[in-house]
Coordinates of C-alpha atoms and ligand atoms in Angstrom, one line a residue:
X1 CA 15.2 -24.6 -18.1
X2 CA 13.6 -21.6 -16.3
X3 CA 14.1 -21.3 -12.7
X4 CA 11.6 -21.0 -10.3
X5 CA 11.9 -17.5 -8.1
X6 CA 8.3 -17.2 -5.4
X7 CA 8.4 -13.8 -3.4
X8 CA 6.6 -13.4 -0.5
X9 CA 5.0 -9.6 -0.2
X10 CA 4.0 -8.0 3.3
X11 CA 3.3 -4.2 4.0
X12 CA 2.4 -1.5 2.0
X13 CA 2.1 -1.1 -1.5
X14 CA 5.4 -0.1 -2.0
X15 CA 5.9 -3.5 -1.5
X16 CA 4.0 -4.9 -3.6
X17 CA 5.4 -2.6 -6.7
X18 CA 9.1 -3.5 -5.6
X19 CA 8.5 -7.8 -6.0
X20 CA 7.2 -6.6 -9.3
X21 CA 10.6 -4.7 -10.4
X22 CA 12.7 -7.6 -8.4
X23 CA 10.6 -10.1 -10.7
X24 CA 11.7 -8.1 -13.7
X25 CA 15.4 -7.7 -12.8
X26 CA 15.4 -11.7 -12.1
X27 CA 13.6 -12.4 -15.6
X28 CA 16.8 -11.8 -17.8
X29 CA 18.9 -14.8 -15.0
X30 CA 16.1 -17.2 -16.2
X31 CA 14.1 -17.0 -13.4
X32 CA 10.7 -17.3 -13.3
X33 CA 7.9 -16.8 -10.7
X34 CA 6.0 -19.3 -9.0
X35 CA 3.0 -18.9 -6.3
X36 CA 4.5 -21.3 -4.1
X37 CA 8.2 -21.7 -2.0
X38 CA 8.3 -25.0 -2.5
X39 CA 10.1 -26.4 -5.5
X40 CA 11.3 -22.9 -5.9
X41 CA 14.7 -22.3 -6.7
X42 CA 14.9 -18.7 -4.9
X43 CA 13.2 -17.5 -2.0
X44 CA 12.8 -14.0 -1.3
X45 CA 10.7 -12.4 1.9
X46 CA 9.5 -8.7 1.1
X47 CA 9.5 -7.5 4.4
X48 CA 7.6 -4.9 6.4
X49 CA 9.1 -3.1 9.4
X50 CA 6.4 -0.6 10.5
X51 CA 4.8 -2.8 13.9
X52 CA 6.3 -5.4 15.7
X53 CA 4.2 -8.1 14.7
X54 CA 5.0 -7.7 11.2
X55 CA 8.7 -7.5 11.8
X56 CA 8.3 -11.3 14.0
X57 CA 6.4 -12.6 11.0
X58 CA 10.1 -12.7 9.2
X59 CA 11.8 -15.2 11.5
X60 CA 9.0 -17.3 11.5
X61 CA 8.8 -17.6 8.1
X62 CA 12.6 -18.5 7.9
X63 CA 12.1 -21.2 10.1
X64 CA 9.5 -23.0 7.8
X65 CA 12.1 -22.1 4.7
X66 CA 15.0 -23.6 6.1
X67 CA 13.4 -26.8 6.8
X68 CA 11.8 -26.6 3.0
X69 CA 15.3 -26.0 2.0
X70 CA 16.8 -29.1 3.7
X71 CA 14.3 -31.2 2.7
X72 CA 15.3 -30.1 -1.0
X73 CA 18.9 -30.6 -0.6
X74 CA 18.3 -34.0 1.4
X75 CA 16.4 -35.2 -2.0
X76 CA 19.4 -34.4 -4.2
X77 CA 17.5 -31.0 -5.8
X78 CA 19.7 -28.0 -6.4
X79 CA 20.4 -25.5 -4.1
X80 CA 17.7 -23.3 -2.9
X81 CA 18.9 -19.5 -2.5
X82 CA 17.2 -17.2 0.3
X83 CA 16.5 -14.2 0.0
X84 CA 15.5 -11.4 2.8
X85 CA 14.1 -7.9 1.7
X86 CA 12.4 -4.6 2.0
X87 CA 12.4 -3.1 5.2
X88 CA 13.3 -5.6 8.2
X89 CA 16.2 -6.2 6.2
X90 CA 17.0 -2.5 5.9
X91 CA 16.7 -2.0 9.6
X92 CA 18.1 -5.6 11.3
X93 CA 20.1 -6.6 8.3
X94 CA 23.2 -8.2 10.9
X95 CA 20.6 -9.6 12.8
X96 CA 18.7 -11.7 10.2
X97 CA 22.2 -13.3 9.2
X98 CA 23.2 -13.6 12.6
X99 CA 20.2 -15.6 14.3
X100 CA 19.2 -16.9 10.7
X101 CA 22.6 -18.6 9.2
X102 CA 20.4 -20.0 6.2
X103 CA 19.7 -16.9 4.6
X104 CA 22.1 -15.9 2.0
X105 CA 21.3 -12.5 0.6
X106 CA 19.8 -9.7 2.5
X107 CA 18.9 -6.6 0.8
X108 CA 17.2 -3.3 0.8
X109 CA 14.4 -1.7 -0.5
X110 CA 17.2 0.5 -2.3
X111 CA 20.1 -2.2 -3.4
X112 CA 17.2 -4.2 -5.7
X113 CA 18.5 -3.3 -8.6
X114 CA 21.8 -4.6 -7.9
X115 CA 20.5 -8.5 -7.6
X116 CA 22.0 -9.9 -10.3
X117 CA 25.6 -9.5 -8.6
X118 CA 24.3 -9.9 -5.7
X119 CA 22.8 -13.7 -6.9
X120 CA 26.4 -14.2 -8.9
X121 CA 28.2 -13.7 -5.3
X122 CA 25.7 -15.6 -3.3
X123 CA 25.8 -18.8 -5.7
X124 CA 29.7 -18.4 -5.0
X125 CA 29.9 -18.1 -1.7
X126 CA 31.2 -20.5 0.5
X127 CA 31.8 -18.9 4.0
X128 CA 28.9 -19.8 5.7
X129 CA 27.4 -16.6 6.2
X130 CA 25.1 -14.9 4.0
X131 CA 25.8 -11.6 2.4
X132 CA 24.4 -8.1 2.7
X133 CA 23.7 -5.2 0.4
X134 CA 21.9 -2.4 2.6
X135 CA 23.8 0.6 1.8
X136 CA 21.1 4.2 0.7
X137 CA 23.1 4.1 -2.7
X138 CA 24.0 7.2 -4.5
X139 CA 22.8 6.4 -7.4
X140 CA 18.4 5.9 -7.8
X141 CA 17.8 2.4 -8.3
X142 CA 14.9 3.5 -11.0
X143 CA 18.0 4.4 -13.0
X144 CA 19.3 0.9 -13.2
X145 CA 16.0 -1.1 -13.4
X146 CA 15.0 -2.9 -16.9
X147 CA 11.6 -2.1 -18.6
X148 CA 9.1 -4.0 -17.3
X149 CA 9.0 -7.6 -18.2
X150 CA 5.4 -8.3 -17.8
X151 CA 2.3 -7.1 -17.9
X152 CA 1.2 -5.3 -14.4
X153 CA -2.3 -6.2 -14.4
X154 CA -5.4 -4.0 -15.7
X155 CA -4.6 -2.0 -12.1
X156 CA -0.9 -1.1 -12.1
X157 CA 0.9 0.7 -9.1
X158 CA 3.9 3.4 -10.1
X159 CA 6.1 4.3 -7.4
X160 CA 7.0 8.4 -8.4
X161 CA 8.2 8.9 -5.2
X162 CA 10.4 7.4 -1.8
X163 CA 11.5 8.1 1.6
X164 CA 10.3 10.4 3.9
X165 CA 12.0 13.3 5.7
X166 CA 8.9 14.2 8.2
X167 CA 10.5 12.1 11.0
X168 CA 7.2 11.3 12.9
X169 CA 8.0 10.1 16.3
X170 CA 6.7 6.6 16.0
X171 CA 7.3 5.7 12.5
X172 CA 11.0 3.6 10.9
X173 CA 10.0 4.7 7.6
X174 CA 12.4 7.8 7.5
X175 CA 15.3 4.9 8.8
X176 CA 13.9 2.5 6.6
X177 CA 13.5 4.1 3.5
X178 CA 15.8 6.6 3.6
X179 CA 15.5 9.9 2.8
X180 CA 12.5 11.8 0.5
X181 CA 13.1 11.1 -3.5
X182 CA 10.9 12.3 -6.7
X183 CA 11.4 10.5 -10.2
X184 CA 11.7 12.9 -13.0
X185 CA 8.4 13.3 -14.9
X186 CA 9.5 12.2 -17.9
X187 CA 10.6 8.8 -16.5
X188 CA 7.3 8.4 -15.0
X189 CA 5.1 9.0 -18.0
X190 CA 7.2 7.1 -20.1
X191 CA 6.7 4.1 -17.7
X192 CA 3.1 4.8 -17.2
X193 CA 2.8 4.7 -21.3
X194 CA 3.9 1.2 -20.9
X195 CA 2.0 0.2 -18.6
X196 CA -1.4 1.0 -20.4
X197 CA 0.5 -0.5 -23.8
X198 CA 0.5 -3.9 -21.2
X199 CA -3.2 -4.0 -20.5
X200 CA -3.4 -1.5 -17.5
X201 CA -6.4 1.1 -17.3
X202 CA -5.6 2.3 -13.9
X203 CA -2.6 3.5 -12.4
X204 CA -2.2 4.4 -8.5
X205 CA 0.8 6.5 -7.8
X206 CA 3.0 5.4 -4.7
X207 CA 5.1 7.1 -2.5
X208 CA 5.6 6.8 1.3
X209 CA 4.9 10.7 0.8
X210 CA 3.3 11.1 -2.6
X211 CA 1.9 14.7 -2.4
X212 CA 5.4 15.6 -1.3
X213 CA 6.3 14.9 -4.7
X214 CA 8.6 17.1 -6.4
X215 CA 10.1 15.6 -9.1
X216 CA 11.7 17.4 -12.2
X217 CA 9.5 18.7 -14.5
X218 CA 10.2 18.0 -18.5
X219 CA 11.0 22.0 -18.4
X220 CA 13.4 21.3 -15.3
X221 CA 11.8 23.2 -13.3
X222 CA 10.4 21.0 -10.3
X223 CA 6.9 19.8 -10.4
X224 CA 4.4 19.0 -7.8
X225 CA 2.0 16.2 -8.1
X226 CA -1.2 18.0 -8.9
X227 CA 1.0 19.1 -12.4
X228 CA 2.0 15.2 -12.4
X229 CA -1.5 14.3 -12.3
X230 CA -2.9 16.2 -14.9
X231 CA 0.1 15.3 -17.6
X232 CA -0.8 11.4 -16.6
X233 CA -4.3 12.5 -17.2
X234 CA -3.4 13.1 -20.6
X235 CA -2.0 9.8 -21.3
X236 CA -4.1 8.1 -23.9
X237 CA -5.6 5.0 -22.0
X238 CA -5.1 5.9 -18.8
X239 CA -9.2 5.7 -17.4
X240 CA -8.4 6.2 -13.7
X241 CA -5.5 7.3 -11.2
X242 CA -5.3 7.2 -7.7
X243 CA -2.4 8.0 -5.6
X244 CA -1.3 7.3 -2.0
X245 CA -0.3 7.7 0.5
X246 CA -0.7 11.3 1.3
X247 CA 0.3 13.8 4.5
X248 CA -2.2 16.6 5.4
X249 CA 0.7 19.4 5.2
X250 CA 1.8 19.0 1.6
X251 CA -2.3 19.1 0.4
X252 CA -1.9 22.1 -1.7
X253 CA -4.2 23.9 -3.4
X254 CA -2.7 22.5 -7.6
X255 CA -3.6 18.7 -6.2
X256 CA -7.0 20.2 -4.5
X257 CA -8.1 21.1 -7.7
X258 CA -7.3 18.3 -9.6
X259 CA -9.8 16.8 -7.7
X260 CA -12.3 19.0 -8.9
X261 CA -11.0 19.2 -13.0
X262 CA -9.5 15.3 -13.4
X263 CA -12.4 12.8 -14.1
X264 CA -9.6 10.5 -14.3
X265 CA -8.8 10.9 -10.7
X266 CA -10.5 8.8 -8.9
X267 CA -12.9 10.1 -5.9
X268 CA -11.6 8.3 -2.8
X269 CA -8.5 9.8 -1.2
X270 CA -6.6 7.8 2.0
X271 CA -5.8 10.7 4.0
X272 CA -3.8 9.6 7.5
X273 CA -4.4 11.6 10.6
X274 CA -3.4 9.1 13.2
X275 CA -5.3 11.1 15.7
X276 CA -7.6 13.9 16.5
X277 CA -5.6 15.3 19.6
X278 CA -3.7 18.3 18.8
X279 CA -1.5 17.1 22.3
X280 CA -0.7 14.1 20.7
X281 CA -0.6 15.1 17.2
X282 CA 1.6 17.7 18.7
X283 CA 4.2 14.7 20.2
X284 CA 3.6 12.5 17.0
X285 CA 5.4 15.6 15.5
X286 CA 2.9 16.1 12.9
X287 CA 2.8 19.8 12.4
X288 CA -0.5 19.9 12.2
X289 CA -4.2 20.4 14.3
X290 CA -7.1 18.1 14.0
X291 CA -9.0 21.8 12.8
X292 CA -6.2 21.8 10.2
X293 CA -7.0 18.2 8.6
X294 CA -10.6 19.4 9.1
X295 CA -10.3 22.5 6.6
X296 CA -8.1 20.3 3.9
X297 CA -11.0 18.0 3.9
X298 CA -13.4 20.9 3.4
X299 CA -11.4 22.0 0.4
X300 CA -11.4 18.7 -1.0
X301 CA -15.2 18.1 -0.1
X302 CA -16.1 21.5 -2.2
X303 CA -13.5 20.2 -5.2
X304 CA -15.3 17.6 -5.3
X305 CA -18.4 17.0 -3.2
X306 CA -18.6 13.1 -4.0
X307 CA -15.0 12.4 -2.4
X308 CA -15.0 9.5 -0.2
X309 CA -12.2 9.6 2.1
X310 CA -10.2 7.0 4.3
X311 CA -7.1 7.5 7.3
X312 CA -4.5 6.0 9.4
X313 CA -5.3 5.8 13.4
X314 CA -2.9 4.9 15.8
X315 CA -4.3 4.1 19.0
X316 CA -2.3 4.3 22.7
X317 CA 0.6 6.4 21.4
X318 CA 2.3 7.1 24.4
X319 CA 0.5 9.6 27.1
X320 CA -2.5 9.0 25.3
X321 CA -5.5 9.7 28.1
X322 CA -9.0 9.3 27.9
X323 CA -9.8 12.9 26.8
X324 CA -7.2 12.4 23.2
X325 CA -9.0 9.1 22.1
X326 CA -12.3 11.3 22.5
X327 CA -11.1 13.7 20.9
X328 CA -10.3 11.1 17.9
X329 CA -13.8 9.5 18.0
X330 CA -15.2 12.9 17.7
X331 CA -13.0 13.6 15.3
X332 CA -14.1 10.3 13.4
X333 CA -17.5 11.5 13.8
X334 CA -16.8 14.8 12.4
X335 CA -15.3 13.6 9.0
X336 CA -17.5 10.4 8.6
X337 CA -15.0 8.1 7.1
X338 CA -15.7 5.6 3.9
X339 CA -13.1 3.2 5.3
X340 CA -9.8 3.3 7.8
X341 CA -7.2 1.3 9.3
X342 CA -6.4 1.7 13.2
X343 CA -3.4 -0.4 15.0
X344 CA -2.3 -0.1 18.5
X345 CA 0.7 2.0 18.7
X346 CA 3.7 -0.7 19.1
X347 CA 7.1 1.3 19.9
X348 CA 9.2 0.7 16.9
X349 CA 13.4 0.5 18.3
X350 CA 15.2 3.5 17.5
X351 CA 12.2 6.2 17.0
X352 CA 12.1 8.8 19.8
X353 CA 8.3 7.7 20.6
X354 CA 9.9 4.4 21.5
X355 CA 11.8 6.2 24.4
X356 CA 8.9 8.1 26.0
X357 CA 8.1 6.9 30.1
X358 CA 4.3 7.1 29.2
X359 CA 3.4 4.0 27.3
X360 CA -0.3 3.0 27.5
X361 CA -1.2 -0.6 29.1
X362 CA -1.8 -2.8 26.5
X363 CA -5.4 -3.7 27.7
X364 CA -6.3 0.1 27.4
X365 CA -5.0 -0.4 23.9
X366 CA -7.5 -2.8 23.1
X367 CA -10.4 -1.1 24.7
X368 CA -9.9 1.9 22.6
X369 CA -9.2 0.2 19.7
X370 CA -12.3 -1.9 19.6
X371 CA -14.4 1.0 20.3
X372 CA -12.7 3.3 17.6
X373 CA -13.2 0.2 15.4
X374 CA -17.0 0.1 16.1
X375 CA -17.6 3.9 14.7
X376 CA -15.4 3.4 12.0
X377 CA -16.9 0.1 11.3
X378 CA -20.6 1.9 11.0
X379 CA -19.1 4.3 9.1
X380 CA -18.1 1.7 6.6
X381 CA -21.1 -0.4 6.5
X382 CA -23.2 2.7 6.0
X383 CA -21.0 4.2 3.2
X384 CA -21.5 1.0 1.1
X385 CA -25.2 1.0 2.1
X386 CA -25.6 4.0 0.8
X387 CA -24.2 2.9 -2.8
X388 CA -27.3 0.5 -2.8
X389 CA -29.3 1.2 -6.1
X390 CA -26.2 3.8 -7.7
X391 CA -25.0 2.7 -10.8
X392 CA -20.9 2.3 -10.4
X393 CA -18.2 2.1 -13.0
X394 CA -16.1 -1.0 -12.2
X395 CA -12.9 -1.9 -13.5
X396 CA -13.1 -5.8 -13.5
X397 CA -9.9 -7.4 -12.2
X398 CA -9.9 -10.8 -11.1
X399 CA -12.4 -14.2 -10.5
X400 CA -14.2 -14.0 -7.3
X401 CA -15.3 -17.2 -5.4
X402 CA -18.0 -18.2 -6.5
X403 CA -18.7 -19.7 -10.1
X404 CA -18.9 -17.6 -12.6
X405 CA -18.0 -14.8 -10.1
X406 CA -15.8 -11.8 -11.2
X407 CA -14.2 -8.7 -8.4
X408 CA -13.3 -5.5 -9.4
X409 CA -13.4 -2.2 -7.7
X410 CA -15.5 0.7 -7.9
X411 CA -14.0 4.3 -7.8
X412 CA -14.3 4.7 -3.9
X413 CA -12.4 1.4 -3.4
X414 CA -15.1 -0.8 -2.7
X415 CA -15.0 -4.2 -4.0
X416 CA -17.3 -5.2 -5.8
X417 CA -18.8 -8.9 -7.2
X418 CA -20.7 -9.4 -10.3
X419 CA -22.2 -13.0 -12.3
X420 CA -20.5 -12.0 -15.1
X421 CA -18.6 -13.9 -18.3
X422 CA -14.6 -14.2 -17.9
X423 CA -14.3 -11.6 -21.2
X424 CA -15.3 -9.0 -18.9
X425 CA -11.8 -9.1 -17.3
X426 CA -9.9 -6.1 -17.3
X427 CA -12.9 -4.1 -18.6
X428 CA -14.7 -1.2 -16.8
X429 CA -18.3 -2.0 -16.6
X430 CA -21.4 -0.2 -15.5
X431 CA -22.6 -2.2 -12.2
X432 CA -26.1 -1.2 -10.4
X433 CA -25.5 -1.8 -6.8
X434 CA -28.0 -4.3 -5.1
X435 CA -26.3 -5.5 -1.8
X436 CA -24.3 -4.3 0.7
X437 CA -21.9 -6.2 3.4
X438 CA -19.3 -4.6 5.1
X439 CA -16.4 -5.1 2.6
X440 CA -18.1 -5.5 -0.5
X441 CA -20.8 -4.8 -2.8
X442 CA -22.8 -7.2 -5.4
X443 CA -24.6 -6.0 -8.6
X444 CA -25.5 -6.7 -12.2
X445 CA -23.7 -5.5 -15.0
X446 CA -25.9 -2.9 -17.0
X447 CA -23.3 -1.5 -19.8
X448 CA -22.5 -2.6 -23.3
X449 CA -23.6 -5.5 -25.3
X450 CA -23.9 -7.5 -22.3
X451 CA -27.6 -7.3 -21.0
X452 CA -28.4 -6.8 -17.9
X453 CA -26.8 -10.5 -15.6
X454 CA -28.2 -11.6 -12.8
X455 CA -26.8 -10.5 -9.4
X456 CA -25.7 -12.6 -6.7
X457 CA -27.7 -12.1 -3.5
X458 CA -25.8 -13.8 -0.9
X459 CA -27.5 -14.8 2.1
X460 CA -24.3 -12.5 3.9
X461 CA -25.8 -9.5 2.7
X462 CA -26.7 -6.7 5.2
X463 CA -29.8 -5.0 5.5
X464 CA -30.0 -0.8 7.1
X465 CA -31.0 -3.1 10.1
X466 CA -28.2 -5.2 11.0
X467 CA -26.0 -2.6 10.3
X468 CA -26.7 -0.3 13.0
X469 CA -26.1 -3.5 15.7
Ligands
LIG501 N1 2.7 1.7 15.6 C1 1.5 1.6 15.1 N2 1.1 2.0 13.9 C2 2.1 2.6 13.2 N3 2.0 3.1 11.9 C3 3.3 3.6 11.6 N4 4.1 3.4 12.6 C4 3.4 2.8 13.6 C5 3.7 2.3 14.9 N5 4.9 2.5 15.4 C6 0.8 3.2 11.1 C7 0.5 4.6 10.8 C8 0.8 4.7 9.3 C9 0.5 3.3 8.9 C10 1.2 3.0 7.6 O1 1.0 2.5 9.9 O2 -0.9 4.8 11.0 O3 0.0 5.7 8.7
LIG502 FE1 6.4 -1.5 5.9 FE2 6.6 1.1 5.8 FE3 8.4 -0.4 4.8 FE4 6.0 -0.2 3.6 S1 7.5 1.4 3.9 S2 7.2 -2.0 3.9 S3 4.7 -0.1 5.4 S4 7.9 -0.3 6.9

């Protein structure tokens, strides 16, 4: 009988594409995946290192595990194995089987590949503390992984490249992920061919650097990922690519134009500045002036005029004064964003911004934060207002609430609802815009043999109006 394996995912995308490639080096023990930890027969928490409060989120969730677990064993049902991953385990891999004696494998974003000894040895082992694999192996793990043993959805992520050797002063990636890594082309194509062969139509490249890709080239010379993007572009049934996520230094001119030639590639580009001060972009150790960022995004913008763009801000990085966070709302203001993320700086153990005297009260934080929030909120809700009455391609992906409801997303991201029949899955659609809110869109379908369905108008939607409140 097939065993029951449920991962639980949290971070980045990188994340999520790793549970995949754990799920497919599991399949060939017999396990299969479930949605739920209970009645599962492993457990395994993807973890994310990057703030504190998603590095607490692990030990919380051990707790509710372990009691799952006992209550298993207490009703005679075989052993449940637990499983601790990705990053927090990279970075406080003693730790975890120190405080948390029910876990019995912890294990890199790195080692994955090596899970069926590692599972062999954990099933075996008797000594009352769990074991670790958290080494930066020699060998790539892409090397070892088995083909894909499912099908990755109509919108597929392919990670081409790892690791990051920038060493910005607040961020564990570089400790956590070790250093920078690029897949050989070949391998990358040849993966992406089966992905569209499984169903998927769009592919978004990952990489905790991806535009620092250098990977080698079929002709062994090394290739950067503008060249990478136009041999995917060639792939029969590949309709749209995306990549992320992006540093402002390694935009060079081959990707810049891909932007402009690639149909395929897909407008919308998340492109991090974490802030407008050239003082504290200068102590982030970013190598690089707000007026720098501001010219890559005027190359882009004439590449391609329609380019809807999205960033990283972190707020309160220590010394940050009054006169920095204006200069990021201007700066905000400047590049008029489609959509962001902002968190408050949290000092992450063992990076040198951790160490600096000047940390920023916690209340100041939030004040900044909520305001930065409002302009980029506005910016948001008057990007998608401004889609009202455009016709978008959507590539429909899953149900949506509602009866009869599908989701998809458009190419700048958005998502987007239509009344629309289930065969419509997995397709791209022409969809004419009729509402806006602030994270989605509705519309009617107007393509193919379909007629033109009803939209959904929900009583959420929001008018020019409310928007500017
Ligand atoms: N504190 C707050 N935000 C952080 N990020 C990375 N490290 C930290 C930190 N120590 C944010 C950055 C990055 C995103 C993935 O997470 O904005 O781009
Ligand atoms: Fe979290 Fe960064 Fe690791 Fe992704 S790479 S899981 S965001 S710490």
């Amino acid at each position: 009988m097939a065993k029951k394996l449920y991962i639980k995912t949290y971070g980045c995308q990188m994340n999520v594409y790793d549970t995949v490639r754990m799920t497919d080096v599991l399949a060939p023990l017999g396990y299969e995946t479930t949605d739920r930890p209970d009645g599962a027969d492993m457990v395994i928490l993807n973890t994310c290192h990057i703030r504190e409060k998603a590095s607490e989120k692990v030990f919380s969730e051990l707790g509710q595990l372990r009691k799952l677990r006992d209550r298993r064993e207490s009703e005679g049902g075989d052993r449940m194995l637990i499983g601790v991953a990705g990053c927090v385990a990279q970075a406080e891999g003693e730790e975890i089987l120190r405080r948390a004696k029910h876990v019995d494998m912890v294990f890199g974003p790195q080692t994955y590949h090596r899970l069926p000894e590692m599972v062999a040895e954990a099933l075996g082992n008797t000594s009352g503390r769990g074991i670790s694999d958290t080494d930066f192996p020699v060998e790539s793990k892409f090397d070892f992984l088995p083909e894909e043993s499912q099908a990755h959805g109509s919108s597929a992520f392919l990670s081409v490249q790892e690791g990051c050797d920038k060493f910005c002063t607040f961020c564990v990636v570089p400790y956590t992920r070790g250093a920078e890594f690029s897949r050989p082309v070949t391998a990358i194509v040849d993966e992406a061919r089966r992905l569209v062969a499984n169903g998927s139509r769009e592919i978004t490249l990952l990489g905790q650097n991806v535009n620092g890709f250098h990977g080698e080239g079929p002709d062994g010379k090394s290739w950067r990922l503008g060249r990478l993007l136009r041999e995917l572009a060639e792939v029969d049934g590949i309709e749209r690519l995306r990549y992320i996520t992006s540093h402002p230094n390694d935009m060079d001119d081959e990707l810049i134009q891909t932007h402009r030639d690639l149909s395929e590639l897909m407008p919308y580009l998340h492109l991090p500045i974490q802030s407008g001060s050239d003082r504290i972009l200068e102590m982030m150790n970013r190598k690089h002036t707000g007026d720098d960022y501001r010219r890559v995004i005027g190359k882009l913008r004439d590449a391609c005029p329609e380019l809807a763009l999205s960033s990283d801000f972190i707020i309160g990085f220590p010394g940050e004064t009054d006169q920095d966070f204006a200069d990021t709302l201007r700066l905000v203001t400047d590049i008029n964003y489609a959509q962001a993320y902002s968190f408050k700086y949290s000092p992450r153990p063992g990076t040198p911004a951790a160490g600096i005297d000047a940390q920023v009260p916690e209340d100041v934080k939030s004040k900044r934060l909520a305001m930065l929030q409002e302009l980029l909120n506005a910016q948001q809700i008057s990007f998608n207002q401004s889609m009202v009455g455009k016709t978008l391609s959507v590539l429909v992906e899953r149900k949506g609430r509602e009866e009869g409801q599908l989701g998809g997303r458009s190419p700048y991201m958005q998502s987007v609802f239509i009344q629309a029949p289930e065969r419509l899955m997995g397709q791209i659609v022409d969809v004419r815009i009729e509402t806006a809110r602030p994270n989605s869109l509705t519309g009617s379908v107007v393509t193919g043999d379909f007629g033109v369905l009803d939209a959904h108008n929900g009583d959420d939607a929001i008018t020019a109006m409310e928007a500017r409140i």
